[in-house]
PDB file of C-alpha atoms and ligand atoms in Angstrom:
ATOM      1  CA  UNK C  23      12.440   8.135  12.872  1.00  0.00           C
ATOM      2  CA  UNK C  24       8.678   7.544  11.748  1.00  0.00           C
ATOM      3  CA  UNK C  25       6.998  10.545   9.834  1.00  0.00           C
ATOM      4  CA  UNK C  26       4.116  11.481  11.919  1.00  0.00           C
ATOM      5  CA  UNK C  27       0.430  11.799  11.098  1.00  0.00           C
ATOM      6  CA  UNK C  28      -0.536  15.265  10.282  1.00  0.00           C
ATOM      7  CA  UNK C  29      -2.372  17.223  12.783  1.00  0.00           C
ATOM      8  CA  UNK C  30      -6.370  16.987  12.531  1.00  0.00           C
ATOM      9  CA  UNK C  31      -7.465  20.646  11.868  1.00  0.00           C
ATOM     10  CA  UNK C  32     -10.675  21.450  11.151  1.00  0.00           C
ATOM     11  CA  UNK C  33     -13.075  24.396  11.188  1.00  0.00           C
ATOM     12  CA  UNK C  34     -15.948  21.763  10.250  1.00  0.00           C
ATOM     13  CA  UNK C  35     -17.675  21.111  13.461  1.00  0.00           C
ATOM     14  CA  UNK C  36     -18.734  17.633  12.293  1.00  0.00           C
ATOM     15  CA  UNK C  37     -15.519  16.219  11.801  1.00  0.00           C
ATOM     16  CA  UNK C  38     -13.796  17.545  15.679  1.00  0.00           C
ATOM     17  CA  UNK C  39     -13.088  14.275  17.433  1.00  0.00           C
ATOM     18  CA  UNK C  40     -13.137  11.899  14.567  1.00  0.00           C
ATOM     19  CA  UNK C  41     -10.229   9.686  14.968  1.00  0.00           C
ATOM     20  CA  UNK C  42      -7.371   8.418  12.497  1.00  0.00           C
ATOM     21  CA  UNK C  43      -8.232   4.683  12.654  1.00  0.00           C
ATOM     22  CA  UNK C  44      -5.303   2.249  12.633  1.00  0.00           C
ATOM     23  CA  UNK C  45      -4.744  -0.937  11.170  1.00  0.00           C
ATOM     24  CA  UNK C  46      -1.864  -3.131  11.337  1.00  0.00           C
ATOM     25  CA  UNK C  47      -0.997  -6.494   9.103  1.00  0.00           C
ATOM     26  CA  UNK C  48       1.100  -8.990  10.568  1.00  0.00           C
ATOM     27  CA  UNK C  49       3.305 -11.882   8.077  1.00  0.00           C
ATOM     28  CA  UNK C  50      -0.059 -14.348   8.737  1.00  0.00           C
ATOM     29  CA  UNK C  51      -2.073 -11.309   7.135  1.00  0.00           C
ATOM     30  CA  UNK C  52       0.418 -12.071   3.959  1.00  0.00           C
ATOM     31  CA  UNK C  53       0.353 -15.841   3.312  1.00  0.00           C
ATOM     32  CA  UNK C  54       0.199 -16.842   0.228  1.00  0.00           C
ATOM     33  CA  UNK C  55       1.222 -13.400  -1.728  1.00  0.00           C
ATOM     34  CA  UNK C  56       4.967 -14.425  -1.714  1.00  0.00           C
ATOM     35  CA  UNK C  57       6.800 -16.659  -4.179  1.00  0.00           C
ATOM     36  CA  UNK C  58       9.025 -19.023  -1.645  1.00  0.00           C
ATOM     37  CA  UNK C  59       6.448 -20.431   0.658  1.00  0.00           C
ATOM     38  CA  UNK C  60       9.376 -22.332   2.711  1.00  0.00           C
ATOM     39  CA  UNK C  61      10.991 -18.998   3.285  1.00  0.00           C
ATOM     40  CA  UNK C  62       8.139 -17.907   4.130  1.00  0.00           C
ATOM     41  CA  UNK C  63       6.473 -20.425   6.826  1.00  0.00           C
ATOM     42  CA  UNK C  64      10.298 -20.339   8.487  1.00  0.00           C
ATOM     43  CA  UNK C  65       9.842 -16.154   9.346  1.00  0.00           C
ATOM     44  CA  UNK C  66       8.138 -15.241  12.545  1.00  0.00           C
ATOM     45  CA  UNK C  67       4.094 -15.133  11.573  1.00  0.00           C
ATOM     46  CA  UNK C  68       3.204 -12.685  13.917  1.00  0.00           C
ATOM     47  CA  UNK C  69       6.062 -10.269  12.668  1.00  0.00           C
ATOM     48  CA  UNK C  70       4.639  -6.726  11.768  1.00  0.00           C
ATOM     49  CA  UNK C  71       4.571  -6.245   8.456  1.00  0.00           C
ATOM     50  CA  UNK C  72       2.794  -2.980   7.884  1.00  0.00           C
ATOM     51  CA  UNK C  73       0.769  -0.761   9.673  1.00  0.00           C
ATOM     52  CA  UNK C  74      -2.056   1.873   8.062  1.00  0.00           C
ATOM     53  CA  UNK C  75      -3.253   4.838   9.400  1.00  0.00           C
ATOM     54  CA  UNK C  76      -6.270   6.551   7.989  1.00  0.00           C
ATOM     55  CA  UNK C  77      -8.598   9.540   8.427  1.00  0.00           C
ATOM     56  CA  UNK C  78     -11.996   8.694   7.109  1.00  0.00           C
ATOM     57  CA  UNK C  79     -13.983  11.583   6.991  1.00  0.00           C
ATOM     58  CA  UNK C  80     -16.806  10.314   5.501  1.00  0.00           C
ATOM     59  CA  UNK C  81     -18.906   7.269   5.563  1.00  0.00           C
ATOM     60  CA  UNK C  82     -17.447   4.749   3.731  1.00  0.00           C
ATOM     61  CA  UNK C  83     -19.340   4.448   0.131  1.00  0.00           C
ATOM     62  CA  UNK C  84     -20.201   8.417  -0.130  1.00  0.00           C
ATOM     63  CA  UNK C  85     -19.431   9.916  -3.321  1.00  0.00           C
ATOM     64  CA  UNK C  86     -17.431  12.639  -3.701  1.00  0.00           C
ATOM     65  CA  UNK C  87     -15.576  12.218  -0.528  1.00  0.00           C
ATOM     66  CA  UNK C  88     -11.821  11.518   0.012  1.00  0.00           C
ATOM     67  CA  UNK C  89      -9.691   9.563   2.626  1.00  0.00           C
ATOM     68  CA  UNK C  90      -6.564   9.991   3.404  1.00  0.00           C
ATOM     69  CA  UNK C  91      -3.601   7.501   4.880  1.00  0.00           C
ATOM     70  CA  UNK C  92      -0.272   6.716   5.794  1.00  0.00           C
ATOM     71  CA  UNK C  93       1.322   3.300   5.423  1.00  0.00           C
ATOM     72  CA  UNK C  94       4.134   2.382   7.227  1.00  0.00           C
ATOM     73  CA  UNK C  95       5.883  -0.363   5.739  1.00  0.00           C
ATOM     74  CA  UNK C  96       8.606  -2.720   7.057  1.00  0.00           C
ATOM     75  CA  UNK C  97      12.008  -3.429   5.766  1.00  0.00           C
ATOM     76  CA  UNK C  98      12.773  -6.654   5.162  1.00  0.00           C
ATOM     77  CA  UNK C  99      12.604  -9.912   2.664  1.00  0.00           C
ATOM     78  CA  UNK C 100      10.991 -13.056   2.252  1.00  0.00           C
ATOM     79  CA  UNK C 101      13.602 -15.090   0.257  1.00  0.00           C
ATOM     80  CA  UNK C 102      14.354 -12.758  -2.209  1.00  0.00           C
ATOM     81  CA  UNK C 103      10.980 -10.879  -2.924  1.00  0.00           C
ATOM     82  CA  UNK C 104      10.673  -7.662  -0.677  1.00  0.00           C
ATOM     83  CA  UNK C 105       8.331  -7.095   2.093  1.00  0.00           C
ATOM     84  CA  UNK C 106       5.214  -5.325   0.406  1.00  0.00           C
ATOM     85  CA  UNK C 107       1.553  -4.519   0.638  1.00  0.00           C
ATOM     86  CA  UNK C 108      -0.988  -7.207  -0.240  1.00  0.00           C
ATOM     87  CA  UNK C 109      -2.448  -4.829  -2.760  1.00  0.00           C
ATOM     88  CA  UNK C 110      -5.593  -4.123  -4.849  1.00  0.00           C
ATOM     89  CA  UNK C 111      -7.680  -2.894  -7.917  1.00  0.00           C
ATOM     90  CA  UNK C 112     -10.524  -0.785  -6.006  1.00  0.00           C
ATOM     91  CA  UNK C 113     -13.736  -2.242  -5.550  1.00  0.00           C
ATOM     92  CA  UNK C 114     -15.005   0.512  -7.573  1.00  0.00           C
ATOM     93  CA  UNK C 115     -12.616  -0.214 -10.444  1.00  0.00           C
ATOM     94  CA  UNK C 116     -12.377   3.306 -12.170  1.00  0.00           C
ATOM     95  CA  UNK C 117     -11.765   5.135  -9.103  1.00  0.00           C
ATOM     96  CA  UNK C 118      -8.253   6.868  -8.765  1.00  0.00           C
ATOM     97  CA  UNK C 119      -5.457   7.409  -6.543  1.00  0.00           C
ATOM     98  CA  UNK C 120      -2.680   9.236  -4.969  1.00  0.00           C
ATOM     99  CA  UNK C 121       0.344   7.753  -3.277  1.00  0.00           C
ATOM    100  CA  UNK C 122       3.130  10.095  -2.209  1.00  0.00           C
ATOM    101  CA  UNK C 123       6.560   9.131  -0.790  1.00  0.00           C
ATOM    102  CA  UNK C 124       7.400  10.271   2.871  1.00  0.00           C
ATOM    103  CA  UNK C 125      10.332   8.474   3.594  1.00  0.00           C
ATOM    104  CA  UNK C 126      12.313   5.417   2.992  1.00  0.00           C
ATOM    105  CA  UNK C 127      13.133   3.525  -0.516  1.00  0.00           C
ATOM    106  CA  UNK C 128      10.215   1.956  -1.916  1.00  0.00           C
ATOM    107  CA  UNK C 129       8.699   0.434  -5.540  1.00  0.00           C
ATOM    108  CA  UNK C 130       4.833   1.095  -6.677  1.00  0.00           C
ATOM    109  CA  UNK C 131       4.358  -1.762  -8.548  1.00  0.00           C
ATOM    110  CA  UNK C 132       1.302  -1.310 -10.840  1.00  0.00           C
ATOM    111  CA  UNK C 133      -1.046  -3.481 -13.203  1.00  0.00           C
ATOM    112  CA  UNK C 134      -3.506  -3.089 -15.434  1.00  0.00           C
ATOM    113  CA  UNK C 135      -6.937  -5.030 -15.937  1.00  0.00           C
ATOM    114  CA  UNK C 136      -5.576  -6.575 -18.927  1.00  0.00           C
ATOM    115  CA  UNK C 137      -1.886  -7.334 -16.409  1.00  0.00           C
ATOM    116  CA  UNK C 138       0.498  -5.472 -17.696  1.00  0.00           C
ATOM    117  CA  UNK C 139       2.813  -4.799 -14.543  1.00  0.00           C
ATOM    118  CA  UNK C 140       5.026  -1.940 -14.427  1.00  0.00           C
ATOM    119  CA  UNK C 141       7.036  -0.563 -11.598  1.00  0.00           C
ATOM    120  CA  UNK C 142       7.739   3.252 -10.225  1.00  0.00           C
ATOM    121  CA  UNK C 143      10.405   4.064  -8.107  1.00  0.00           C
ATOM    122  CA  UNK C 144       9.479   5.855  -4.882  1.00  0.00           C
ATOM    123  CA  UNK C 145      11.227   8.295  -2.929  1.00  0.00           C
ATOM    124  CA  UNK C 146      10.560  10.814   0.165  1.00  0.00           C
ATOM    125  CA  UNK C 147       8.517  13.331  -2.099  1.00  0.00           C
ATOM    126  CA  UNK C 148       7.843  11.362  -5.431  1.00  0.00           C
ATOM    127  CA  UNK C 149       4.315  11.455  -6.492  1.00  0.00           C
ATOM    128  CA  UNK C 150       2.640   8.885  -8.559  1.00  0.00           C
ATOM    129  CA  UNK C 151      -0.456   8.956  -9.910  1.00  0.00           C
ATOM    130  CA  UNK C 152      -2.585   5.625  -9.945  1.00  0.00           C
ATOM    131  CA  UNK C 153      -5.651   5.581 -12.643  1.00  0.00           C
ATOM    132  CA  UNK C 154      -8.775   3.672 -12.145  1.00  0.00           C
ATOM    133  CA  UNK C 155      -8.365   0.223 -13.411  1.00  0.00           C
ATOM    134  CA  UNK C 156      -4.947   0.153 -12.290  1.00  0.00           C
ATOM    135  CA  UNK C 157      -3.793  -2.586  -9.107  1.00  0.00           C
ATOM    136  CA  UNK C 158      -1.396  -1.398  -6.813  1.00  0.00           C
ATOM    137  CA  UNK C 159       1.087  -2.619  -4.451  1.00  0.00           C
ATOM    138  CA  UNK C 160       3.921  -1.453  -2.493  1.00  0.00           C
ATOM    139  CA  UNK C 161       7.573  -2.847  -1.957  1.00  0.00           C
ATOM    140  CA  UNK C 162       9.741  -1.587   0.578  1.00  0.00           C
ATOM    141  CA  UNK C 163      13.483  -2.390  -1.353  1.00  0.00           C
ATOM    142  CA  UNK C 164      15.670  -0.427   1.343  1.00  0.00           C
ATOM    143  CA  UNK C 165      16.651  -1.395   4.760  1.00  0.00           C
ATOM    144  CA  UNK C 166      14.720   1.391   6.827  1.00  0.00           C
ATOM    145  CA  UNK C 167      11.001   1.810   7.195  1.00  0.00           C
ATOM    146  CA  UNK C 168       9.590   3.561   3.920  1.00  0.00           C
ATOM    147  CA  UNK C 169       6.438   5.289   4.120  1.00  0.00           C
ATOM    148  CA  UNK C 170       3.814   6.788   2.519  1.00  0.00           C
ATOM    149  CA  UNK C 171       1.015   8.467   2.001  1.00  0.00           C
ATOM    150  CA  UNK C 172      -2.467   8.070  -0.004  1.00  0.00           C
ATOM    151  CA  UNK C 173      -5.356   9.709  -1.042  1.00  0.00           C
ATOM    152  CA  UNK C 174      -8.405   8.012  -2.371  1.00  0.00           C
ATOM    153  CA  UNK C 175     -12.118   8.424  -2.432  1.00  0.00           C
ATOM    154  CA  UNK C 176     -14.544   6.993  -0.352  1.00  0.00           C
ATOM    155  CA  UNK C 177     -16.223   5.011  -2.404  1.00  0.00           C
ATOM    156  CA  UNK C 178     -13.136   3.022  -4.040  1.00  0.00           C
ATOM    157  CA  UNK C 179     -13.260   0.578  -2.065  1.00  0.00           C
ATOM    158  CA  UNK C 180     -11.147  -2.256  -2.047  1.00  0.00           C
ATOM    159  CA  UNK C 181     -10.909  -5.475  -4.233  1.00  0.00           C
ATOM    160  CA  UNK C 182      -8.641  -7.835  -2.759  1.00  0.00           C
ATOM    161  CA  UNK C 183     -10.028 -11.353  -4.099  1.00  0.00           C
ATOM    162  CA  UNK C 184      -9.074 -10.627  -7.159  1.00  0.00           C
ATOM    163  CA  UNK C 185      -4.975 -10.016  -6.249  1.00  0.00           C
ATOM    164  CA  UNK C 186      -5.316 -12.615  -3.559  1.00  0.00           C
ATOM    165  CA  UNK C 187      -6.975 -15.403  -6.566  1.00  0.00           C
ATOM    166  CA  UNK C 188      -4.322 -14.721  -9.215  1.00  0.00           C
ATOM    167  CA  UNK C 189      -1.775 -12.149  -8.199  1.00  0.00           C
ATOM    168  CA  UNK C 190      -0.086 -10.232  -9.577  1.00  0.00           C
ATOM    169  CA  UNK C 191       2.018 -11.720 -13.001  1.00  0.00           C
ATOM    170  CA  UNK C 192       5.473  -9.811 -12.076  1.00  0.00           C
ATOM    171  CA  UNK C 193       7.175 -10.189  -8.768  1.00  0.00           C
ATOM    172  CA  UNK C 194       9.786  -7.583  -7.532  1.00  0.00           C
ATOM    173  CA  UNK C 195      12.465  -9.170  -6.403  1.00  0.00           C
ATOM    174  CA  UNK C 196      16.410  -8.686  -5.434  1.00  0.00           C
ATOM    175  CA  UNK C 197      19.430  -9.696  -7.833  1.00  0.00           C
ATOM    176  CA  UNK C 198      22.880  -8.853  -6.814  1.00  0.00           C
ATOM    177  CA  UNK C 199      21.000  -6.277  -4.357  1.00  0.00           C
ATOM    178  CA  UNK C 200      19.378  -4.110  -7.399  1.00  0.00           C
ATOM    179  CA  UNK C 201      15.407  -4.758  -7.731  1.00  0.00           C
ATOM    180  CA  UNK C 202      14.608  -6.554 -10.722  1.00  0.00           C
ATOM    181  CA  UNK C 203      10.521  -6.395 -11.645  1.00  0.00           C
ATOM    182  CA  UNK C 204      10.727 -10.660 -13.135  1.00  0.00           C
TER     183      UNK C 204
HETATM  184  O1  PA5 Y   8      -5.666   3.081  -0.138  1.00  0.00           O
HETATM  185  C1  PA5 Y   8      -4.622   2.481  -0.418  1.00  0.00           C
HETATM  186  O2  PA5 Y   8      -4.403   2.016  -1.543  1.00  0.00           O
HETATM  187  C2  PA5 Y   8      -3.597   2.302   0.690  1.00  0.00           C
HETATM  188  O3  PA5 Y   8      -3.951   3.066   1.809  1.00  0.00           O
HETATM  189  C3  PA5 Y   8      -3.517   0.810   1.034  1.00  0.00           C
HETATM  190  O4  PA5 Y   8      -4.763   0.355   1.477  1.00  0.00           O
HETATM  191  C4  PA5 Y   8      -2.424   0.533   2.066  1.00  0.00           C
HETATM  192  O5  PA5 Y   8      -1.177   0.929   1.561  1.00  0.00           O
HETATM  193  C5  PA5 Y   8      -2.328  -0.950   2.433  1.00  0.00           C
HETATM  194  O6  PA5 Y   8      -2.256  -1.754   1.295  1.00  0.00           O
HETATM  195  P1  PA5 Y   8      -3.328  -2.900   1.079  1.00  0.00           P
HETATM  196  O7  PA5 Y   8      -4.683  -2.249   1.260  1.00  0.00           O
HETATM  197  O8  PA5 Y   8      -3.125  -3.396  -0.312  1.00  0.00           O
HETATM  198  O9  PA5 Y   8      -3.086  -3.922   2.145  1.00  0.00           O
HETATM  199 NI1   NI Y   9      -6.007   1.817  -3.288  1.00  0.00          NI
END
């Protein structure tokens, strides 16, 4: 079962037949995020990792606007860290968040800008509340899909250099099958 993407439904004029635009990111789209790198470069690199579906009302940049999205996230492990998101401070780096849980067993792992990681545990209907300055990243730790849901504005943005340069300094990963934030 995948949770579907709510039904557009507008009485704004301007927004009938705007599409939810789709991205997918394949294990390639992840190099160099995970700890084992010879786990790693043995998995399938065209293997779907996630896939993120948006609504994007607004031009992306406008203040004041929101965007909304569903991620769909993939079970699965690479040695023992679980499959996550690449993740992100927002370009914008005060601007907030929302992620919700839909469905599925997953971890919001969090950090501040002075990297202090912490970890919430997310579940179909958990809420979590990401402030500006805050990097997040999800972490699929069950063995279905997990999804879920954001809302954002549109003009966060996103800042991926910075994750992608130094990472994040706590890794989530599986000890005697319980997730351990090391
Ligand atoms: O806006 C968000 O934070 C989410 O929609 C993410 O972009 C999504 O979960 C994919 O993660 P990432 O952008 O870190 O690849
Ligand atoms: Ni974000």
């Amino acid at each position: 079962k995948k949770i579907i993407f709510p039904e557009l439904f507008f009485t704004d004029k301007n927004l009938v037949g705007r599409d939810v635009c789709k991205i997918s990111r394949n294990l390639s789209d992840l190099k160099g995020i995970f700890a084992d790198v010879e786990a790693f470069e043995k998995m399938p690199q065209d293997k779907l990792a996630y896939e993120v579906s948006s609504f994007l009302p607004e031009k992306e940049g406008t203040p004041g606007g929101l965007y909304f999205g569903i991620t769909y996230l993939y079970p699965g492990k690479v040695g023992n860290e679980y499959m996550m998101t690449k993740g992100h401070y927002h370009a914008s780096i005060d601007r907030a968040e929302f992620y919700w849980g839909l469905e599925g067993e997953g971890m919001l792992i969090l950090m501040d800008e002075q990297r202090n990681v912490w970890a919430e545990r997310v579940f179909p209907g958990s809420l979590h509340y990401i402030p500006g300055g805050v990097a997040h990243r999800m972490a699929n730790v069950g063995s279905s899909l997990f999804s879920f849901a954001a809302c954002w504005p549109s003009d966060a943005g996103h800042n991926y250099a910075e994750i992608a340069e130094k990472g994040f300094s706590a890794r989530l990963i599986e000890v005697n099958g319980i997730p351990h934030l090391i």
